[in-house]
Amino acid sequence: MGRTLKRTAAFTALARSLAAGARGGPSLGARLAALPRMIQATAKGEYDGGLRLAMMTAAAVYVVSPVDLVPELFLTVLGLVDDAVMVTWLAGSVLSETERFLEWEARRASVIPGHVTL
């Protein structure tokens, strides 16, 4: 059940993110530009996106790997369906995580080190 909820959340995030760009949310370009900063902040341990980035990387590797060609060769249409689902999940996850990162980045920019805010 947990996997289904995560998959549903990724697909919902994809639809919401695509609509948000049209309604004044972060644009697709801003989200894609945030990817290198997100990876760098995660590598430094500043941002908590490690597991999510690892899952997105694994999904991208699966889609482009030669091992994934076997289902396409023997199952044709059904073999392509798993790729379509994976690419859709990956797009939703990237959009959702970059939105989360941009919000984190904005909150972090408003904090003055060494000062207590009430």
XYZ file of C-alpha atoms in Angstrom:
118
model
C 0.000 0.000 0.000
C 2.891 2.361 0.746
C 4.278 1.992 -2.769
C 0.890 2.748 -4.269
C 0.599 5.906 -2.195
C 4.081 7.051 -3.223
C 3.323 6.339 -6.878
C 0.022 8.196 -6.644
C 1.749 11.115 -4.912
C 4.348 11.316 -7.692
C 1.686 11.341 -10.407
C -0.334 13.937 -8.494
C 2.789 16.071 -8.075
C 3.426 15.877 -11.822
C -0.051 17.127 -12.661
C 0.045 19.777 -9.923
C 3.513 20.988 -10.906
C 2.650 21.315 -14.563
C -0.446 23.305 -13.630
C 1.457 25.411 -11.053
C 3.900 26.662 -13.672
C 0.973 28.109 -15.581
C -0.489 29.671 -12.425
C 2.635 31.462 -11.207
C 4.420 28.628 -9.403
C 8.040 27.798 -10.131
C 8.547 27.423 -13.858
C 9.920 24.261 -15.391
C 13.149 26.131 -16.174
C 13.525 27.238 -12.539
C 12.939 23.688 -11.359
C 15.489 22.212 -13.776
C 18.011 24.924 -12.860
C 17.550 23.948 -9.205
C 18.613 20.326 -9.847
C 22.405 20.918 -9.694
C 22.016 23.040 -6.537
C 19.831 20.351 -4.985
C 22.366 17.635 -5.765
C 25.188 19.769 -4.363
C 23.270 20.641 -1.172
C 22.404 16.975 -0.698
C 26.022 15.907 -1.219
C 27.132 18.448 1.400
C 24.542 17.111 3.844
C 22.658 20.402 3.993
C 19.508 19.117 2.306
C 17.762 15.866 3.212
C 17.045 14.645 -0.321
C 19.533 11.762 -0.430
C 17.130 8.818 -0.558
C 14.772 10.572 -2.962
C 17.661 11.494 -5.274
C 18.911 7.910 -5.141
C 15.461 6.603 -6.116
C 15.203 9.084 -8.992
C 18.694 8.136 -10.193
C 17.796 4.439 -10.049
C 14.638 5.108 -12.084
C 16.603 7.041 -14.712
C 19.207 4.270 -14.933
C 16.455 1.661 -15.299
C 14.833 3.526 -18.183
C 18.086 3.895 -20.156
C 19.693 0.576 -19.209
C 20.134 -2.181 -21.793
C 18.547 -4.656 -19.360
C 15.273 -2.828 -19.880
C 15.372 -3.675 -23.597
C 14.452 -7.307 -22.889
C 10.786 -6.595 -22.015
C 10.471 -4.302 -25.044
C 11.780 -7.012 -27.379
C 9.444 -9.747 -26.182
C 6.423 -7.894 -24.854
C 6.392 -4.927 -27.278
C 3.557 -2.695 -26.043
C 3.520 -4.087 -22.510
C 7.277 -3.633 -22.348
C 6.872 0.033 -23.187
C 4.168 0.530 -20.567
C 6.637 -0.007 -17.712
C 8.882 2.657 -19.255
C 5.972 5.064 -19.587
C 4.992 4.542 -15.963
C 8.601 4.928 -14.814
C 9.184 8.103 -16.850
C 5.930 9.605 -15.582
C 6.839 8.750 -11.983
C 10.332 10.154 -12.497
C 9.012 13.411 -13.968
C 6.547 13.814 -11.104
C 9.199 13.034 -8.529
C 11.689 15.485 -10.026
C 9.073 18.230 -10.182
C 7.868 17.531 -6.655
C 11.359 17.355 -5.174
C 12.586 20.479 -6.940
C 9.540 22.368 -5.658
C 10.326 21.128 -2.149
C 13.966 22.145 -2.603
C 13.069 25.627 -3.864
C 10.842 26.130 -0.809
C 13.666 24.914 1.451
C 16.099 27.242 -0.300
C 13.752 30.228 0.145
C 13.275 29.492 3.863
C 17.001 29.055 4.298
C 17.722 32.396 2.610
C 15.448 34.170 5.084
C 17.376 32.876 8.115
C 20.128 35.081 9.517
C 22.838 32.905 11.110
C 23.370 33.591 14.795
C 20.082 35.421 15.360
C 16.961 34.104 17.073
C 13.674 34.892 15.405
C 10.408 34.629 17.257
